[in-house]
Amino acid sequence: MDLFGMLDELSHGLANLSMFPYFEMAHYVVSVMALREQPGALEVSRVSPLACWFSSMLYCFGGAVLSGIMLAEPPVAPLSNSTGVLLASIVWYLVFYCPMDAVYSCAALQPLRLVLSGMKEVTRTWKVLGGVTQAHSKYKDSLLVMIAIGWARGAGGGLISNFEQLVRGVWKPETNELLKMSYPTKITLMGAVLFALQQTHYLPLQKHHLMLIYTIFIVVNKSRMMLTGSSSSPFASVESALYRTLFSGHSPYAALTGDLKKPRCDNGTTKESSENGSTSPVTGQGSSLKAKDGSENSENTKKIN
Amino acid sequence: MDLFGMLDELSHGLANLSMFPYFEMAHYVVSVMALREQPGALEVSRVSPLACWFSSMLYCFGGAVLSGIMLAEPPVAPLSNSTGVLLASIVWYLVFYCPMDAVYSCAALQPLRLVLSGMKEVTRTWKVLGGVTQAHSKYKDSLLVMIAIGWARGAGGGLISNFEQLVRGVWKPETNELLKMSYPTKITLMGAVLFALQQTHYLPLQKHHLMLIYTIFIVVNKSRMMLTGSSSSPFASVESALYRTLFSGHSPYAALTGDLKKPRCDNGTTKESSENGSTSPVTGQGSSLKAKDGSENSENTKKIN
Amino acid sequence: MDLFGMLDELSHGLANLSMFPYFEMAHYVVSVMALREQPGALEVSRVSPLACWFSSMLYCFGGAVLSGIMLAEPPVAPLSNSTGVLLASIVWYLVFYCPMDAVYSCAALQPLRLVLSGMKEVTRTWKVLGGVTQAHSKYKDSLLVMIAIGWARGAGGGLISNFEQLVRGVWKPETNELLKMSYPTKITLMGAVLFALQQTHYLPLQKHHLMLIYTIFIVVNKSRMMLTGSSSSPFASVESALYRTLFSGHSPYAALTGDLKKPRCDNGTTKESSENGSTSPVTGQGSSLKAKDGSENSENTKKIN
């Protein structure tokens, strides 16, 4: 009883916590450092500071931009938050161009980085919740929209990574966050689902309690992963179980050979799909080569569309 | 007279026909099967069910998403149509993951597929008309906007195919629906033009009569193509005639050699355009290789911009 | 005094000058000719007139489309300006398909081209100003938004060039206007900054005076560059000075080797960033090859996101 009262106090305290400026700041620092550690990012920062700045802004405000686009709200809106942009720009400048690289060197120290990453995770809760409530105000009873917007707001930087990379002149079509979800994207999706369920009262929990639980979970988890250096998701087992039960109705090879025997209304596809079918699109080179072969018969397949 | 009366009855009956649920369903089934027959799609369905689901939704609701973006309406709106998304998701699941691949095997049988494709074509009329009227309500007297939106709504899945493929980790920049129109895209464009003309009363026809004529035309045509397995467009001759009269003012080679002789204000371009000019962009590899050579002189050409 | 009075008169006259139809026309002609001089554009005009037309429209109205998207206004809106689209389409047709290539041959003559380009530059002032005022009406006190929209409106064609090229089946991810700004993009950015400062009264100048100064500057500059055939930007020296003072805090190599010594929370990245770090993304092939190597460890780096 007393313990619960204490937790209730704590959750209320957390819910009233202001993200600005410290947590926002931590978010900017960690995001810009993540960009800097992308292959080739340092070269871009020399070749074109503007492209580098724009990339950094996409890392810092990607979620707001993406959810804005999805709700048909101006994607430039984040730029109108002058203070935020100014802070992020200062961080960007210090991380990339600080004399003797002092700032990055310090922030990259394990203990400091641990704290910053923890604080960044806290902002995630606020972003996801913000997205869900924003969607709820527009689409009262659509769970899917709430989840989508909450997810976009919380993991935007990752979801638009293909286009963020394009700004830096890098193009990796063979992979994206939907094909190969990274840990933060997964955890954000989970959060979006939980908060959407809470918002629609399917989840019998009070908002500030859920915020406390979710925040503690992601912070602890993040710290664990950083300390152990392991990239194993906490629910890998659940995932694989789900996967095995739901998505392994029949082996792809059975299906492929099946394709060959099946009657088909559009000639050409059969041969093609059995050929290309065996190249996993995740191994980009392969698929992009096949793409060229397949380009003319994509006409055939599209005829069905 | 009597025949006309009967046709009028029929057209009224068709105009009042409800697409939901049967025709919608057929549209989802045919669309998801088209996706499944794309090279590499089956692998994606194993590697990442989420990416596969998202691709399927783009196949089923691509038109609504595209026309939404073009009219600055929320692209997530289709997600708020819970019933539709639920139906499409069930279809997606059954087509890709049904035990023993039963559903796909059945639906792929020639006769059933013929019926389903016919029903899908019927939905096209409704989509195109919906797009045209929606545009008409926003841009009263702009024929072009009506055509564009009607086209996007009816053939969205095809028009955004480059980005739909990107979701699956496939990237074929060397081809798109504008460079090489597939049959459904052409027929939809034609429909959009007709309905836009009808909407603006340039076409002296009643809406329900046009709906009947257009629907019969596309259904019959589709069935013919599926039965004969021919991919020849019904108005290939008209197209080539139009093309010869309008777009062959001078041979491209004359033009290219001409370029060399022409005075030019920006140095460098001349050499380049005569070199690269001879690579058809439709042969992707070629152009993408050239792209690298051309990158620095694109500066020059862009200086004119 | 008298001279100033005259200048004042002149500036008022300029400010009241109507862009339609002559200057608009010149803008369309120069833009479509710029497209035609892009490598491979002539081939596209033969393979698919529609794709060519769409590309031309993006060259002519790219700014309006881009700023529309950024402000969540319908990107199809430019199509509703029937007169403009009609004019641009006529120009497009004459430049690409005129018998004996007469129109292009004439317009490409140095003197005529000089005049047309000069007139096109004049329209730039109006576009930038239009964008800035439009943004000002939506985001009262946000300088950044005004600059962004003014820039987008004035240099849209260049900023969306990657996607305009995609329409023609060309894809050059390794370069874009942010990575390697062309002269018109730079001059437009400068103009956007000036007009935004004037709009917010940080710049003690009257609007019509600024319009006169900016217009004269860009026209004179453009003519100089076309006559001398030099592509050297007028403020190259300023740029390099700024660059040296602001963005050379430490040499990239120091940073790269530094990366190796630094403690790191995510294993794997270190090796990678030191490897890939040394490939400039501007040399596309290189980075796109690296992209494949880096794809799996991008997971690690993204974990930080």
Coordinates of N, CA and C in Angstrom, one line a residue, chain A residues 69-72 138-139 141-145 148-149 151 162-163 171-181 189 243 245-253 255-256 259 262-267 269 272-273 276-282 284 287-292 294-305, chain B residues 30 34 36-40 42-51 53-54 59 72-77 79-80 82 85 92-93 95-101 104-105 108-110 113 117 120-121 124 157-158 161 163 166-172 174-175 177 180-184 222 225-226 229-231 284-285:
Chain A
I69 N 4.1 14.9 -41.9 CA 3.7 14.5 -43.3 C 2.5 13.5 -43.2
M70 N 2.6 12.6 -42.3 CA 1.5 11.6 -42.3 C 0.1 12.2 -41.9
L71 N 0.2 13.3 -41.2 CA -1.1 13.9 -40.8 C -1.4 15.2 -41.7
A72 N -0.6 15.3 -42.7 CA -0.8 16.4 -43.7 C -0.6 17.8 -42.9
K138 N -7.4 13.7 -33.8 CA -7.9 13.8 -35.2 C -8.7 12.6 -35.6
Y139 N -8.3 11.4 -35.3 CA -9.0 10.2 -35.6 C -9.5 9.5 -34.3
D141 N -11.4 7.2 -33.1 CA -11.5 5.7 -32.8 C -10.7 4.8 -33.7
S142 N -9.6 5.4 -34.3 CA -8.8 4.5 -35.1 C -7.5 4.1 -34.4
L143 N -7.5 2.9 -33.9 CA -6.4 2.4 -33.2 C -5.1 2.4 -34.1
L144 N -5.3 2.0 -35.3 CA -4.2 1.9 -36.2 C -3.5 3.2 -36.5
V145 N -4.3 4.2 -36.7 CA -3.7 5.6 -37.0 C -2.9 6.0 -35.8
A148 N 0.3 4.2 -35.7 CA 1.2 4.6 -36.8 C 1.8 6.0 -36.4
I149 N 1.0 6.9 -35.9 CA 1.6 8.2 -35.7 C 2.5 8.2 -34.4
W151 N 4.2 5.7 -33.4 CA 5.5 5.1 -33.9 C 6.3 6.0 -34.7
N162 N 16.4 6.0 -44.9 CA 16.8 5.9 -46.3 C 16.9 7.3 -46.9
F163 N 16.0 8.2 -46.6 CA 16.0 9.5 -47.2 C 16.9 10.4 -46.5
W171 N 22.9 5.8 -50.5 CA 21.7 5.2 -50.9 C 21.7 3.7 -50.7
K172 N 21.0 3.2 -49.7 CA 21.0 1.7 -49.4 C 19.6 1.2 -49.5
P173 N 19.1 1.0 -50.8 CA 17.7 0.6 -51.0 C 17.5 -0.8 -50.4
E174 N 18.6 -1.6 -50.3 CA 18.4 -3.0 -49.9 C 18.0 -3.2 -48.5
T175 N 18.1 -2.2 -47.7 CA 17.6 -2.3 -46.3 C 16.9 -1.1 -45.8
N176 N 15.9 -1.3 -45.0 CA 15.2 -0.3 -44.3 C 14.6 -0.8 -43.0
E177 N 14.1 0.1 -42.2 CA 13.7 -0.2 -40.8 C 12.5 -1.2 -40.8
L178 N 11.8 -1.3 -41.9 CA 10.6 -2.2 -41.9 C 11.1 -3.6 -42.3
L179 N 12.1 -3.7 -43.1 CA 12.7 -5.0 -43.5 C 13.5 -5.6 -42.3
K180 N 14.2 -4.7 -41.6 CA 15.1 -5.2 -40.6 C 15.0 -4.2 -39.4
M181 N 14.1 -4.4 -38.6 CA 13.8 -3.4 -37.5 C 15.0 -3.4 -36.5
L189 N 7.6 0.9 -31.4 CA 6.4 0.3 -31.9 C 5.6 -0.3 -30.7
Y243 N 6.5 -15.6 -34.6 CA 6.8 -15.8 -36.0 C 6.5 -17.2 -36.4
T245 N 4.6 -19.4 -35.1 CA 3.2 -19.8 -35.0 C 2.4 -19.2 -36.2
L246 N 2.7 -17.9 -36.4 CA 1.9 -17.1 -37.4 C 2.4 -17.2 -38.8
F247 N 3.7 -17.1 -39.0 CA 4.2 -16.8 -40.4 C 4.9 -17.9 -41.0
S248 N 4.7 -19.1 -40.6 CA 5.5 -20.2 -41.3 C 4.5 -21.3 -41.8
G249 N 3.4 -20.8 -42.3 CA 2.3 -21.7 -42.9 C 2.9 -22.7 -43.8
H250 N 3.8 -22.3 -44.6 CA 4.4 -23.3 -45.6 C 5.8 -22.7 -45.9
S251 N 6.7 -23.6 -46.2 CA 8.1 -23.2 -46.5 C 8.1 -22.4 -47.8
P252 N 8.9 -21.4 -47.9 CA 8.9 -20.6 -49.2 C 9.3 -21.5 -50.4
Y253 N 10.1 -22.5 -50.2 CA 10.5 -23.3 -51.3 C 9.4 -24.1 -51.8
A255 N 6.4 -23.2 -51.7 CA 5.6 -22.2 -52.4 C 6.2 -22.0 -53.8
L256 N 7.5 -21.8 -53.8 CA 8.2 -21.5 -55.1 C 8.0 -22.6 -56.1
D259 N 4.6 -22.6 -57.3 CA 4.4 -21.6 -58.3 C 4.5 -22.2 -59.7
K262 N 1.5 -24.2 -60.7 CA 0.2 -23.5 -60.7 C -0.1 -23.0 -62.1
P263 N -1.4 -23.1 -62.5 CA -1.8 -22.4 -63.7 C -1.6 -20.9 -63.5
R264 N -1.3 -20.2 -64.6 CA -1.0 -18.8 -64.5 C -1.6 -18.0 -65.7
C265 N -2.2 -16.9 -65.4 CA -2.9 -16.2 -66.5 C -1.9 -15.3 -67.3
D266 N -0.8 -14.9 -66.6 CA 0.1 -14.0 -67.4 C 1.4 -14.8 -67.6
N267 N 1.7 -15.0 -68.9 CA 2.9 -15.7 -69.2 C 4.2 -15.0 -68.8
T269 N 5.7 -14.6 -66.0 CA 6.0 -14.5 -64.6 C 6.5 -15.7 -64.0
E272 N 10.1 -16.2 -64.2 CA 10.8 -15.1 -63.5 C 10.8 -15.4 -62.0
S273 N 9.5 -15.6 -61.5 CA 9.4 -15.6 -60.0 C 10.2 -16.8 -59.5
N276 N 14.0 -15.3 -59.8 CA 14.3 -14.2 -58.8 C 13.8 -14.6 -57.4
G277 N 12.8 -15.4 -57.4 CA 12.2 -15.7 -56.1 C 13.2 -16.1 -55.1
S278 N 14.3 -16.7 -55.6 CA 15.3 -17.2 -54.7 C 16.4 -16.2 -54.2
T279 N 16.2 -15.0 -54.6 CA 17.2 -14.0 -54.1 C 16.5 -13.2 -53.0
S280 N 17.1 -13.2 -51.8 CA 16.5 -12.4 -50.7 C 16.8 -11.0 -51.0
P281 N 15.8 -10.1 -50.9 CA 16.0 -8.7 -51.2 C 16.9 -8.0 -50.2
V282 N 17.1 -8.7 -49.1 CA 17.9 -8.0 -48.1 C 19.4 -8.0 -48.5
G284 N 21.1 -6.8 -51.0 CA 20.8 -5.7 -52.0 C 21.4 -6.0 -53.4
S287 N 19.5 -8.5 -55.4 CA 18.1 -8.1 -55.9 C 18.2 -7.0 -56.9
S288 N 19.2 -6.1 -56.7 CA 19.2 -5.0 -57.6 C 19.7 -5.5 -59.0
L289 N 20.5 -6.5 -59.0 CA 20.9 -7.1 -60.3 C 19.7 -7.7 -61.0
K290 N 19.0 -8.6 -60.2 CA 17.8 -9.2 -60.7 C 16.8 -8.2 -61.2
A291 N 16.8 -7.1 -60.4 CA 15.8 -6.0 -60.8 C 15.9 -5.7 -62.2
K292 N 17.2 -5.6 -62.7 CA 17.4 -5.3 -64.1 C 16.8 -6.3 -65.0
G294 N 14.5 -8.4 -64.2 CA 13.0 -8.5 -64.0 C 12.2 -7.3 -64.6
S295 N 13.0 -6.2 -65.0 CA 12.2 -5.0 -65.2 C 11.2 -5.2 -66.3
E296 N 11.5 -5.9 -67.4 CA 10.5 -6.0 -68.5 C 9.4 -6.9 -68.1
N297 N 9.6 -7.9 -67.3 CA 8.5 -8.8 -67.0 C 7.7 -8.3 -65.8
S298 N 8.2 -7.2 -65.2 CA 7.3 -6.6 -64.1 C 6.1 -6.0 -64.8
E299 N 6.2 -5.8 -66.1 CA 5.0 -5.4 -66.9 C 4.0 -6.5 -66.7
N300 N 4.4 -7.7 -67.0 CA 3.4 -8.8 -67.0 C 2.8 -8.8 -65.6
T301 N 3.6 -8.9 -64.6 CA 3.0 -9.1 -63.3 C 2.1 -7.9 -63.0
K302 N 2.5 -6.7 -63.4 CA 1.7 -5.5 -63.1 C 0.4 -5.6 -63.8
K303 N 0.3 -6.3 -64.9 CA -0.9 -6.4 -65.6 C -2.0 -6.8 -64.7
I304 N -1.6 -7.6 -63.7 CA -2.7 -8.1 -62.7 C -3.2 -7.0 -61.9
N305 N -2.3 -6.0 -61.6 CA -2.6 -4.9 -60.7 C -3.8 -4.1 -61.3
Chain B
V30 N -6.9 -9.8 -55.6 CA -6.1 -9.7 -56.8 C -4.8 -8.9 -56.6
A34 N -1.0 -10.1 -56.9 CA -0.1 -9.4 -57.8 C 1.2 -9.2 -57.0
R36 N 2.4 -10.8 -54.4 CA 3.0 -12.1 -54.2 C 3.8 -12.6 -55.4
E37 N 3.3 -12.2 -56.6 CA 4.0 -12.7 -57.8 C 5.1 -11.8 -58.2
Q38 N 5.4 -10.7 -57.5 CA 6.5 -9.9 -57.7 C 7.8 -10.7 -57.4
P39 N 8.9 -10.6 -58.2 CA 10.1 -11.3 -57.8 C 10.6 -10.9 -56.4
G40 N 10.8 -11.9 -55.6 CA 11.4 -11.6 -54.3 C 10.4 -11.4 -53.2
L42 N 8.0 -13.2 -52.0 CA 7.8 -14.3 -51.0 C 9.0 -14.3 -50.0
E43 N 10.2 -14.0 -50.4 CA 11.3 -13.9 -49.5 C 11.0 -12.9 -48.4
V44 N 10.5 -11.7 -48.9 CA 10.3 -10.6 -48.0 C 9.2 -11.1 -47.0
S45 N 8.2 -11.8 -47.4 CA 7.1 -12.3 -46.5 C 7.7 -13.1 -45.4
R46 N 8.9 -13.8 -45.7 CA 9.5 -14.6 -44.7 C 10.4 -13.7 -43.8
V47 N 11.2 -12.9 -44.5 CA 12.2 -12.1 -43.7 C 11.5 -11.1 -42.8
S48 N 10.5 -10.4 -43.3 CA 9.8 -9.3 -42.5 C 8.3 -9.2 -42.9
P49 N 7.5 -10.0 -42.1 CA 6.1 -9.9 -42.4 C 5.5 -8.5 -42.3
L50 N 6.1 -7.6 -41.5 CA 5.6 -6.2 -41.4 C 5.8 -5.5 -42.7
A51 N 7.0 -5.6 -43.3 CA 7.3 -4.9 -44.6 C 6.3 -5.5 -45.6
W53 N 3.3 -6.8 -45.1 CA 2.0 -6.2 -44.8 C 1.9 -4.8 -45.4
F54 N 2.9 -4.0 -45.1 CA 2.9 -2.6 -45.5 C 2.9 -2.5 -47.1
Y59 N -0.4 -1.8 -52.0 CA -1.0 -2.3 -53.2 C -2.6 -2.1 -53.2
A72 N -3.0 17.1 -50.3 CA -2.6 17.5 -49.0 C -3.6 17.1 -48.0
E73 N -4.1 15.8 -48.1 CA -4.9 15.2 -47.1 C -4.1 14.1 -46.4
P74 N -4.4 13.8 -45.2 CA -3.5 12.9 -44.4 C -3.4 11.5 -45.2
P75 N -2.1 11.1 -45.5 CA -1.9 9.8 -46.2 C -2.3 8.7 -45.3
V76 N -2.4 8.9 -44.0 CA -2.8 7.8 -43.1 C -4.3 7.6 -43.1
A77 N -5.0 8.5 -43.7 CA -6.5 8.4 -43.7 C -7.0 7.0 -44.0
L79 N -5.9 4.2 -43.3 CA -5.8 3.3 -42.1 C -7.0 3.5 -41.2
S80 N -7.6 4.7 -41.3 CA -8.7 4.9 -40.3 C -10.0 4.2 -40.8
S82 N -11.2 1.2 -40.7 CA -10.8 -0.1 -40.0 C -11.3 -1.3 -40.8
V85 N -9.1 -2.0 -43.9 CA -7.8 -2.5 -43.5 C -7.8 -3.9 -42.9
W92 N -4.3 -10.5 -47.0 CA -2.8 -10.6 -47.0 C -2.3 -11.8 -46.3
Y93 N -2.9 -12.1 -45.1 CA -2.4 -13.2 -44.3 C -2.7 -14.5 -45.0
V95 N -3.2 -15.1 -48.2 CA -2.5 -15.3 -49.4 C -1.1 -15.7 -49.2
F96 N -0.5 -15.1 -48.1 CA 1.0 -15.4 -47.9 C 1.2 -16.5 -47.0
Y97 N 0.4 -16.7 -45.9 CA 0.8 -17.6 -44.9 C -0.2 -18.7 -44.6
C98 N -1.2 -18.9 -45.5 CA -2.2 -19.9 -45.3 C -1.5 -21.3 -45.3
P99 N -1.8 -22.1 -44.3 CA -1.2 -23.5 -44.3 C -1.4 -24.2 -45.7
M100 N -0.4 -24.8 -46.2 CA -0.4 -25.5 -47.4 C -0.7 -24.6 -48.6
D101 N -0.6 -23.3 -48.4 CA -0.8 -22.3 -49.4 C -2.1 -22.5 -50.1
Y104 N -4.0 -19.2 -51.9 CA -3.4 -18.8 -53.1 C -3.6 -19.8 -54.3
S105 N -3.4 -21.0 -53.9 CA -3.6 -22.1 -55.0 C -5.0 -22.0 -55.6
A108 N -5.6 -18.7 -57.6 CA -4.8 -18.7 -58.8 C -5.3 -19.5 -59.9
L109 N -6.4 -20.3 -59.6 CA -7.0 -21.1 -60.7 C -7.6 -20.2 -61.7
Q110 N -7.4 -20.5 -63.0 CA -7.8 -19.6 -64.1 C -9.2 -19.1 -63.9
R113 N -9.8 -16.8 -60.9 CA -9.0 -15.6 -61.1 C -9.6 -14.6 -62.1
S117 N -10.6 -10.9 -61.1 CA -10.0 -9.8 -61.8 C -11.0 -8.9 -62.4
K120 N -12.4 -6.8 -59.7 CA -11.4 -5.7 -59.4 C -11.5 -4.6 -60.4
E121 N -11.7 -4.9 -61.7 CA -11.8 -3.9 -62.7 C -13.0 -3.0 -62.4
R124 N -12.3 -0.2 -60.2 CA -11.6 0.9 -60.9 C -12.5 2.1 -61.2
G157 N -1.5 2.3 -57.1 CA -0.5 1.2 -56.8 C 0.6 1.2 -57.8
G158 N 0.2 1.4 -59.1 CA 1.3 1.3 -60.1 C 2.2 2.6 -60.1
S161 N 4.8 2.5 -57.5 CA 5.5 1.2 -57.4 C 6.9 1.4 -57.0
F163 N 8.3 3.3 -55.0 CA 8.5 3.5 -53.5 C 7.9 2.2 -52.8
L166 N 10.6 -0.1 -52.8 CA 11.7 0.3 -51.8 C 11.4 -0.3 -50.4
V167 N 10.1 -0.4 -50.1 CA 9.7 -1.0 -48.8 C 10.2 -2.4 -48.8
R168 N 10.2 -3.1 -49.9 CA 10.7 -4.5 -50.0 C 12.2 -4.6 -50.2
G169 N 12.9 -3.5 -50.2 CA 14.3 -3.5 -50.4 C 14.7 -3.6 -51.9
V170 N 13.8 -3.4 -52.8 CA 14.1 -3.5 -54.2 C 14.0 -2.0 -54.8
W171 N 15.0 -1.7 -55.6 CA 15.0 -0.4 -56.2 C 15.3 -0.4 -57.7
K172 N 14.3 0.0 -58.5 CA 14.5 -0.1 -60.0 C 14.3 1.3 -60.5
E174 N 15.5 2.7 -63.0 CA 15.5 2.8 -64.5 C 14.2 2.6 -65.1
T175 N 13.2 2.3 -64.3 CA 11.8 2.2 -64.9 C 10.8 2.7 -64.0
E177 N 6.2 3.9 -64.0 CA 4.9 3.8 -64.8 C 4.8 5.0 -65.8
K180 N 7.2 3.9 -68.8 CA 6.8 2.7 -69.5 C 5.4 2.3 -68.9
M181 N 4.3 2.9 -69.5 CA 3.0 2.7 -68.9 C 2.6 1.3 -69.1
S182 N 2.1 0.7 -68.0 CA 1.4 -0.7 -68.1 C 0.0 -0.5 -68.5
Y183 N -0.6 -1.6 -68.9 CA -2.0 -1.5 -69.4 C -3.0 -0.8 -68.4
P184 N -3.0 -1.3 -67.1 CA -4.0 -0.7 -66.2 C -3.7 0.8 -66.0
K222 N -10.1 -6.8 -70.0 CA -9.3 -7.5 -69.1 C -9.4 -9.0 -69.3
M225 N -7.7 -10.2 -72.4 CA -6.3 -10.3 -72.2 C -5.9 -11.5 -71.4
M226 N -6.7 -11.8 -70.3 CA -6.3 -12.9 -69.5 C -6.5 -14.2 -70.2
G229 N -4.0 -14.3 -73.0 CA -2.6 -14.2 -72.5 C -1.9 -13.1 -73.2
S230 N -2.5 -12.3 -74.0 CA -1.8 -11.3 -74.8 C -1.7 -10.0 -73.9
S231 N -0.7 -9.3 -74.1 CA -0.5 -8.0 -73.3 C -0.7 -6.8 -74.2
G284 N 18.6 0.8 -67.4 CA 19.1 1.4 -66.1 C 20.6 1.4 -65.9
Q285 N 21.2 0.2 -65.9 CA 22.6 0.1 -65.6 C 23.4 1.2 -66.4

